[in-house]
Amino acid sequence: VPERAFLAELAWLGEDDGVARDVLVRTVDGVITEVRPGVARAPAGTKRLAGVTIPGLVNAHSHAFHRALRGRSEMRGGDFWTWRELMYEMAQRLDPDSYLELATAVYAEMALAGYTAVGEFHYLHHGDHGRPYDDPNEMGLALVEAAQRAGIRITLIDTCFLQGGLGGEPLLGTQLRFGDGNGERWSWRVDKLLATLAALPAGGHARPGVAIHSVRAVAPAAMKTVATYAARHEIPLHVHLSEQRKENADCLAEEGVSPTVLLDRSGALTSHTTAVHATHLLPQDMTILGLAGVNVCACPTTERDLADGVGPFADLVDAGTALSLGSDSHAVIDPFEEMRAVEMNERLVTNRRGIHQATTLLTAATAGGAAALGWAGAGVIRVGALADMTTVTLDSPRLAAALATLPDVSDAQAAVASPGSLEAALVFAAGAADVRHVVVGGRSVVEDGRHVTVRDVPGALREAVGHVLSDR
Ligand SMILES: [Zn+2]
C-alpha cells in the first residue's frame, strides 16, 4: 500500500490534543505522513471515515486457543484451577493446522472488534508428550501466519514453561507440550524463531517477544536466562504475575518472598517488562513495579470470568507503572468492555466513581499496549506513527444521543444538559459491534463492519472450533 488518504469525520488525537473534526490522514508505506484537522473537502481518492477515529486498539495479552472454550466453561462451578483443567483439555486437541485455522478466525474477530495488534502469549510449543515438530516453532509460526491472514500485527511472545509448580514439580499431561527441558534449550529454540521472523519482509506484521510464564512455571535460574535474553535482543519480556493468591502463598512457602520480589531479584522487572494481571499485590510489590517502570497489563473481562479478583490498577499507576489491556481468555473480545471494566471494577471495590479518566483508559488500550508489545510509535495518530486506526460509528443505538447538546440551557440545567465527552461515550457506552472501519499499516482490514479478507468470521469460528472439538 504505497499511498493512501483518509478523512476522519472526528478523530481522537491523544490526551493532549483531544478530538478534532474533519481530519485528513495521509499514509505512505504504512506510516502516517500528514495529520491535518479542518479539511472541509476531501481530495480525490480519499476514503471517508464516518464516526470517530481513534488509534488502532492493541490487545496486549492473548491466548488464542482459549476462544474455543467460550460458553463451555461458565456453569461448571469451581475456580481458576478447575477452569485450567478444561483449558488444558482444549490445548491438548490442537495441532499446527487446527491452530492456524482457529487463530485466523479469532484474530479476525479481534479485527472486527477494532484491534489492530495482538500480543500472543504462546506456550503450546510441541506435539504430543512434548515431542518437537520438525520445525520446533511450527505452532508459533502458525500464529504468525494467522495474524497475517487476519490482517493484524502480532508480537509472538514465546513463553518459557519448564515446571509444573514452584519447587521443581514435573510437567504433567498437556503441560509436556509446553516445556523445552531447560532454559538453554528454550533459548536455542527462540534463536531459531528470531531468525525466521527476521527473514520476513521488512516492515512486516510480526515481531518477537519472550515471556516467563509465571513464577510457578519457571525457576529463578531460568528466569534470569529469559530476562537476559530479552535484554540482549531488546525485545519485550512478559510474565503472568500474582493472578491467584495460591501463587503468592506457594512462592512465599518455597522462596520466602512474593512473586514480584522473586522476579525483581532475577532481573526480570524493567521498563521493557509487562506484568500481566498483577491482581494480588502487597504495597511493597507495587512500589517495586512502579520504580522499575513496568507496564501492567490488566485483563479485567478474564479476571472477572475466572474469579481472580480486582487488581489495584489505580494504585499501580500512582506508583509509576504504565497500563495496557488484554482480552486474555477471550471470554469476550471487546476492547471497550476491557477499558470500562478497569474503572467499573474499582468503583465496586472503593465505592467511588471517576478513578480512571476515559482518556487514560483510551491511552492504555492504544499507546500503552503498543509499548508493551514493542511497536514503538504505534497507538497514536501522529506524523511518523504506524498507520493503524479504528473507526467507531456514532449512529448506533448505544451511542446515539450520548453526545447530543441542547441549545440555550440555564446554568442550573448545564450539568445534565452539557454535551457528553466523546472519550467518555466511547469508553463507557461503545461496544465491539460499533466498530466500522479498521486500518492496519494504511491498509483497510475492516470496511463498513465487514472483514475484508475473512469474509465470514462467524462461519470461520464455527468451523475452526468444530474441528478442534471433533478431532480426537
Ligand atoms: Zn494469560
XYZ file of C-alpha atoms and ligand atoms in Angstrom:
473
model
C 0.000 0.000 0.000
C 2.179 2.910 -1.129
C -0.040 5.975 -0.577
C -3.455 6.322 0.996
C -5.545 9.206 2.315
C -8.361 9.094 4.871
C -10.727 11.830 6.017
C -11.945 11.196 9.557
C -15.168 12.960 10.474
C -13.868 13.085 14.051
C -10.517 11.873 15.339
C -9.131 11.452 18.848
C -5.573 12.748 18.666
C -4.465 11.801 22.184
C -4.780 13.015 25.764
C -3.191 16.405 24.997
C -4.867 17.241 21.685
C -8.317 15.741 22.262
C -10.872 15.388 19.481
C -10.588 17.207 16.141
C -13.059 17.457 13.251
C -12.523 16.658 9.542
C -9.031 15.249 9.968
C -7.093 14.343 6.835
C -4.650 11.473 7.484
C -2.178 10.637 4.731
C -0.057 7.498 4.822
C 2.918 6.294 2.808
C 4.138 2.697 3.104
C 2.015 2.165 6.190
C 3.300 5.209 8.095
C 1.360 8.423 8.795
C 2.860 11.341 6.860
C 0.247 14.028 7.468
C -2.463 14.766 10.069
C -4.459 17.890 9.205
C -7.696 18.843 11.017
C -10.320 21.130 9.480
C -10.154 19.823 5.919
C -13.621 20.659 4.543
C -13.323 18.999 1.116
C -11.644 15.660 0.806
C -9.113 15.398 -2.020
C -9.963 12.876 -4.748
C -9.319 9.282 -3.794
C -9.739 9.922 -0.082
C -11.557 7.314 1.985
C -14.133 8.882 4.311
C -14.242 7.529 7.861
C -17.664 8.417 9.287
C -17.805 8.442 13.087
C -14.902 8.864 15.462
C -11.481 7.502 14.597
C -9.063 6.505 17.330
C -5.596 4.940 17.182
C -5.697 1.201 16.496
C -6.600 -0.757 19.634
C -3.936 -3.117 20.972
C -4.713 -6.450 22.606
C -1.627 -6.834 24.781
C -2.403 -10.297 26.159
C -3.990 -13.183 24.248
C -4.130 -16.963 24.324
C -5.880 -17.544 21.001
C -6.988 -21.124 21.681
C -8.921 -20.192 24.827
C -11.557 -18.793 22.440
C -12.712 -22.373 21.833
C -13.841 -22.545 25.489
C -16.254 -19.621 25.155
C -19.644 -20.591 26.563
C -18.382 -24.052 27.529
C -16.959 -23.444 30.983
C -19.279 -20.949 32.610
C -21.734 -23.142 34.538
C -19.413 -25.774 35.976
C -18.577 -24.053 39.243
C -15.090 -24.363 40.651
C -12.362 -21.755 40.415
C -9.340 -20.784 38.309
C -7.675 -24.125 38.905
C -10.666 -26.231 37.808
C -11.090 -23.980 34.752
C -7.423 -24.625 33.955
C -8.152 -28.357 33.615
C -10.719 -27.598 30.873
C -8.278 -25.224 29.214
C -5.550 -27.901 29.174
C -8.030 -30.358 27.649
C -8.634 -27.859 24.831
C -4.896 -27.263 24.365
C -4.293 -30.999 24.055
C -6.503 -31.119 20.942
C -4.557 -28.614 18.842
C -2.024 -29.229 16.094
C -0.419 -26.693 13.738
C -3.199 -26.970 11.127
C -6.109 -26.661 13.519
C -4.341 -23.880 15.421
C -3.779 -21.912 12.206
C -7.463 -22.241 11.341
C -8.644 -21.327 14.847
C -6.254 -18.417 15.394
C -7.069 -16.932 11.975
C -10.746 -16.815 12.928
C -10.004 -15.463 16.416
C -7.718 -12.717 15.095
C -10.361 -11.842 12.504
C -12.864 -11.488 15.351
C -10.341 -9.190 17.038
C -10.035 -7.070 13.882
C -13.823 -6.719 13.702
C -13.752 -5.545 17.328
C -11.214 -2.834 16.452
C -7.955 -4.492 17.456
C -5.034 -3.797 15.106
C -2.343 -5.697 17.034
C -2.184 -8.677 19.364
C 0.367 -9.917 21.859
C 0.119 -13.703 21.738
C 1.448 -15.246 24.946
C 2.428 -18.535 23.365
C 3.445 -21.665 25.255
C 1.823 -24.534 23.299
C 5.097 -25.311 21.545
C 5.355 -29.043 20.985
C 3.411 -32.102 19.887
C 2.028 -34.982 21.962
C 4.115 -35.870 25.022
C 6.358 -32.882 24.268
C 7.765 -34.278 21.014
C 9.017 -31.296 18.951
C 7.637 -30.708 15.476
C 10.069 -30.834 12.524
C 10.368 -27.090 12.881
C 10.258 -26.690 16.678
C 8.471 -23.354 16.194
C 5.725 -24.715 13.951
C 2.925 -23.824 16.388
C 4.208 -20.272 16.910
C 4.643 -19.733 13.196
C 1.041 -20.872 12.673
C 0.035 -17.930 14.895
C 2.199 -15.550 12.884
C 0.555 -16.798 9.687
C -2.901 -16.482 11.275
C -2.304 -12.825 12.112
C -1.153 -12.221 8.528
C -4.352 -13.785 7.178
C -6.488 -11.739 9.578
C -4.619 -8.536 8.702
C -3.394 -7.575 12.171
C 0.036 -7.157 13.728
C 1.332 -9.773 16.133
C 4.019 -9.827 18.760
C 4.664 -13.529 19.250
C 5.610 -13.731 22.917
C 7.464 -17.021 23.173
C 6.891 -18.314 26.649
C 9.267 -20.331 28.783
C 7.364 -23.001 30.769
C 9.596 -25.568 32.442
C 7.932 -26.933 35.594
C 4.503 -27.840 36.894
C 4.778 -25.759 40.061
C 7.136 -23.998 42.457
C 9.920 -26.153 43.812
C 10.516 -28.012 40.571
C 7.307 -30.042 40.233
C 7.453 -32.040 36.984
C 5.342 -31.176 33.945
C 2.314 -33.423 33.680
C -0.113 -34.300 30.879
C -0.754 -31.426 28.497
C 1.986 -29.392 30.188
C 4.542 -31.647 28.492
C 3.698 -29.818 25.250
C 4.760 -26.502 26.821
C 8.228 -27.473 28.058
C 11.676 -27.192 26.495
C 13.532 -29.044 29.259
C 15.670 -26.165 30.443
C 16.476 -22.511 29.815
C 19.282 -23.246 27.362
C 17.061 -25.381 25.117
C 14.357 -22.726 25.309
C 16.969 -20.137 24.160
C 18.092 -22.383 21.310
C 14.538 -22.694 20.015
C 13.820 -18.966 20.361
C 17.067 -18.191 18.480
C 15.595 -20.094 15.541
C 12.288 -18.243 15.902
C 14.008 -14.847 15.854
C 15.920 -15.838 12.732
C 12.687 -16.878 10.992
C 10.892 -13.663 11.944
C 13.883 -11.560 10.891
C 13.660 -13.136 7.433
C 10.077 -11.886 6.956
C 9.709 -8.930 4.566
C 10.929 -5.656 6.077
C 8.208 -3.692 7.812
C 6.442 -6.999 8.410
C 3.466 -7.631 10.634
C 5.223 -9.833 13.206
C 7.757 -9.159 15.935
C 9.124 -11.350 18.717
C 8.835 -11.070 22.473
C 9.591 -13.534 25.238
C 7.909 -14.492 28.495
C 8.434 -16.152 31.819
C 5.112 -17.967 32.092
C 4.944 -17.301 35.857
C 6.993 -17.900 38.994
C 5.124 -21.214 39.133
C 6.417 -22.465 35.798
C 9.972 -21.080 35.702
C 12.559 -21.438 38.496
C 14.791 -18.444 39.366
C 17.845 -19.596 37.370
C 15.799 -19.928 34.176
C 14.039 -16.617 34.915
C 17.454 -14.997 34.667
C 18.085 -16.758 31.348
C 14.835 -15.382 29.866
C 15.348 -11.874 31.304
C 18.903 -11.756 29.950
C 17.687 -12.975 26.574
C 15.086 -10.185 26.366
C 17.646 -7.539 27.318
C 20.267 -8.824 24.866
C 17.804 -8.808 21.955
C 15.975 -5.655 23.120
C 12.583 -7.337 22.891
C 9.626 -7.203 25.305
C 9.531 -9.500 28.334
C 6.126 -10.545 29.686
C 5.126 -12.522 32.776
C 1.891 -13.608 34.468
C 2.111 -12.086 37.955
C 0.100 -12.879 41.096
C -3.140 -13.709 39.286
C -4.083 -16.043 42.147
C -3.495 -15.917 45.906
C -2.269 -19.522 45.772
C 0.676 -18.423 43.623
C 1.652 -15.897 46.296
C 1.294 -18.447 49.096
C 3.290 -21.109 47.233
C 6.014 -18.596 46.381
C 6.253 -17.406 49.965
C 6.463 -21.011 51.207
C 9.073 -22.077 48.659
C 11.169 -18.936 48.180
C 10.303 -16.842 51.251
C 9.256 -13.812 49.173
C 6.434 -12.595 46.935
C 6.451 -13.359 43.194
C 7.250 -9.684 42.486
C 10.333 -9.760 44.715
C 11.461 -13.068 43.211
C 11.174 -11.667 39.673
C 12.949 -8.478 40.709
C 15.870 -10.487 42.145
C 16.164 -12.301 38.833
C 16.475 -9.041 36.916
C 13.113 -9.583 35.251
C 11.491 -6.239 36.119
C 12.475 -3.336 33.860
C 10.694 -0.739 31.743
C 10.627 -3.377 28.955
C 8.686 -5.794 31.164
C 4.930 -6.270 31.117
C 3.367 -7.856 34.207
C 0.054 -9.465 33.279
C -2.802 -9.383 35.848
C -0.893 -8.090 38.918
C -4.059 -8.848 40.883
C -2.901 -9.730 44.401
C -0.023 -7.449 45.359
C 1.476 -6.195 48.591
C 2.203 -2.451 48.894
C 5.945 -3.112 48.541
C 5.281 -5.099 45.337
C 3.555 -2.058 43.853
C 6.485 0.155 44.825
C 8.928 -2.237 43.129
C 6.844 -2.424 39.938
C 6.400 1.354 39.851
C 10.073 2.148 40.412
C 11.048 -0.299 37.664
C 8.617 1.393 35.267
C 6.944 -1.914 34.473
C 3.932 -1.980 32.149
C 0.980 -3.672 33.863
C -1.466 -5.452 31.563
C -4.963 -5.615 33.024
C -7.308 -8.274 31.604
C -10.473 -7.380 33.506
C -13.015 -9.385 31.481
C -10.946 -12.529 32.030
C -10.074 -11.693 35.628
C -13.772 -11.456 36.475
C -14.603 -14.526 34.364
C -12.050 -16.618 36.272
C -12.975 -15.171 39.669
C -9.402 -13.907 40.078
C -10.172 -10.674 41.903
C -9.773 -6.958 41.163
C -6.249 -5.699 40.597
C -5.075 -2.438 42.233
C -4.561 -0.686 38.906
C -5.123 2.866 40.167
C -2.534 2.363 42.914
C -0.136 0.801 40.417
C -0.423 3.756 38.039
C 0.125 6.089 41.015
C 3.238 4.071 41.866
C 4.610 4.659 38.357
C 3.588 1.724 36.165
C 2.280 2.094 32.630
C -1.026 0.396 31.824
C -2.122 -1.817 28.928
C -5.126 -4.086 28.358
C -5.682 -7.604 27.054
C -8.626 -9.895 26.342
C -6.564 -12.896 27.517
C -9.005 -15.860 27.558
C -11.428 -14.230 25.094
C -14.466 -14.920 27.264
C -15.458 -11.817 25.323
C -13.487 -9.909 22.680
C -14.448 -6.285 23.166
C -11.808 -3.612 23.818
C -14.410 -1.119 25.052
C -15.579 -3.617 27.666
C -11.948 -4.039 28.841
C -11.496 -0.279 29.158
C -14.616 0.374 31.206
C -14.195 -2.749 33.326
C -10.963 -1.338 34.786
C -12.918 1.639 36.118
C -16.120 -0.236 36.966
C -14.343 -2.917 38.997
C -12.575 -0.283 41.081
C -15.903 1.506 41.642
C -17.308 -1.691 43.130
C -14.329 -2.090 45.416
C -13.909 1.548 46.510
C -17.476 2.954 46.334
C -16.029 5.881 44.374
C -16.567 6.940 40.729
C -14.148 8.548 38.301
C -10.952 6.818 39.442
C -9.558 6.312 35.920
C -10.169 9.046 33.333
C -11.663 7.944 29.997
C -8.651 9.393 28.173
C -6.261 7.421 30.399
C -8.125 4.218 29.572
C -8.046 5.018 25.835
C -4.288 5.534 26.099
C -3.907 2.201 27.908
C -5.871 0.473 25.125
C -3.732 2.042 22.371
C -0.281 3.503 23.084
C 0.044 1.547 26.350
C -0.474 -1.731 24.529
C 1.795 -0.770 21.650
C 4.598 -0.053 24.137
C 4.031 -3.398 25.873
C 4.334 -5.232 22.545
C 7.407 -3.451 21.229
C 5.645 -1.488 18.480
C 7.315 1.847 19.213
C 5.449 4.726 17.628
C 2.172 2.835 17.245
C -1.023 3.594 19.137
C -1.173 7.296 18.222
C -2.484 9.267 15.249
C 0.564 11.386 14.599
C 3.062 12.005 11.801
C 5.671 9.250 11.843
C 3.441 6.727 13.607
C 2.308 3.415 12.138
C -0.967 3.997 10.270
C -3.211 1.863 12.481
C -6.685 3.324 13.083
C -10.066 2.164 14.319
C -13.307 3.989 13.496
C -16.423 3.752 15.663
C -19.824 4.777 14.300
C -21.781 7.303 16.343
C -25.045 6.180 14.725
C -25.590 3.021 16.754
C -28.330 2.914 19.394
C -25.616 2.652 22.029
C -24.010 5.974 21.155
C -26.863 7.982 19.653
C -27.616 10.971 21.925
C -24.585 10.306 24.129
C -23.151 13.473 22.589
C -26.294 15.480 21.792
C -26.299 19.062 23.001
C -29.252 21.294 23.798
C -29.177 25.000 22.920
C -29.829 27.751 25.455
C -29.891 25.881 28.728
C -29.734 27.681 32.063
C -26.745 27.302 34.356
C -28.755 25.064 36.631
C -29.511 22.734 33.753
C -25.996 22.863 32.372
C -24.618 19.878 34.247
C -27.214 17.452 32.948
C -27.669 19.075 29.532
C -23.965 19.591 28.803
C -22.514 17.792 25.820
C -21.179 14.379 26.690
C -17.479 13.844 26.295
C -16.693 11.842 23.204
C -13.962 9.937 25.009
C -16.323 9.026 27.856
C -19.028 7.927 25.409
C -16.557 5.597 23.703
C -15.178 4.109 26.907
C -18.433 3.792 28.846
C -21.025 3.103 26.150
C -19.442 1.769 22.947
C -19.074 -1.895 22.091
C -17.186 -4.027 19.612
C -20.258 -4.049 17.346
C -19.902 -0.283 16.835
C -16.569 -0.636 15.018
C -16.991 0.197 11.315
C -13.519 0.596 9.837
C -10.122 -0.756 10.793
C -6.898 0.268 9.094
C -3.580 -1.514 9.744
C -0.440 -0.088 8.185
C -2.530 2.077 5.854
C -4.457 -0.952 4.585
C -8.181 -1.430 5.209
C -8.810 -4.633 7.159
C -12.437 -3.921 8.085
C -14.736 -1.834 5.883
C -18.315 -0.963 6.843
C -18.209 -3.561 9.592
C -17.098 -6.401 7.276
C -13.729 -8.113 7.401
C -12.043 -7.617 4.026
C -10.232 -10.971 3.716
C -12.034 -13.311 6.157
C -15.450 -12.749 4.632
C -17.486 -14.805 7.098
C -15.899 -14.528 10.544
C -18.703 -16.280 12.481
C -18.587 -19.118 9.946
C -14.803 -19.342 10.271
C -15.089 -19.505 14.067
C -17.817 -22.183 13.885
C -15.746 -24.347 11.572
C -12.481 -23.899 13.442
C -13.920 -24.625 16.876
C -15.876 -27.558 15.421
C -12.663 -29.051 14.035
C -10.865 -28.668 17.357
C -13.719 -30.309 19.263
C -14.158 -33.224 16.850
C -10.516 -34.013 16.018
C -9.974 -36.621 18.705
Zn -2.605 -15.243 30.265
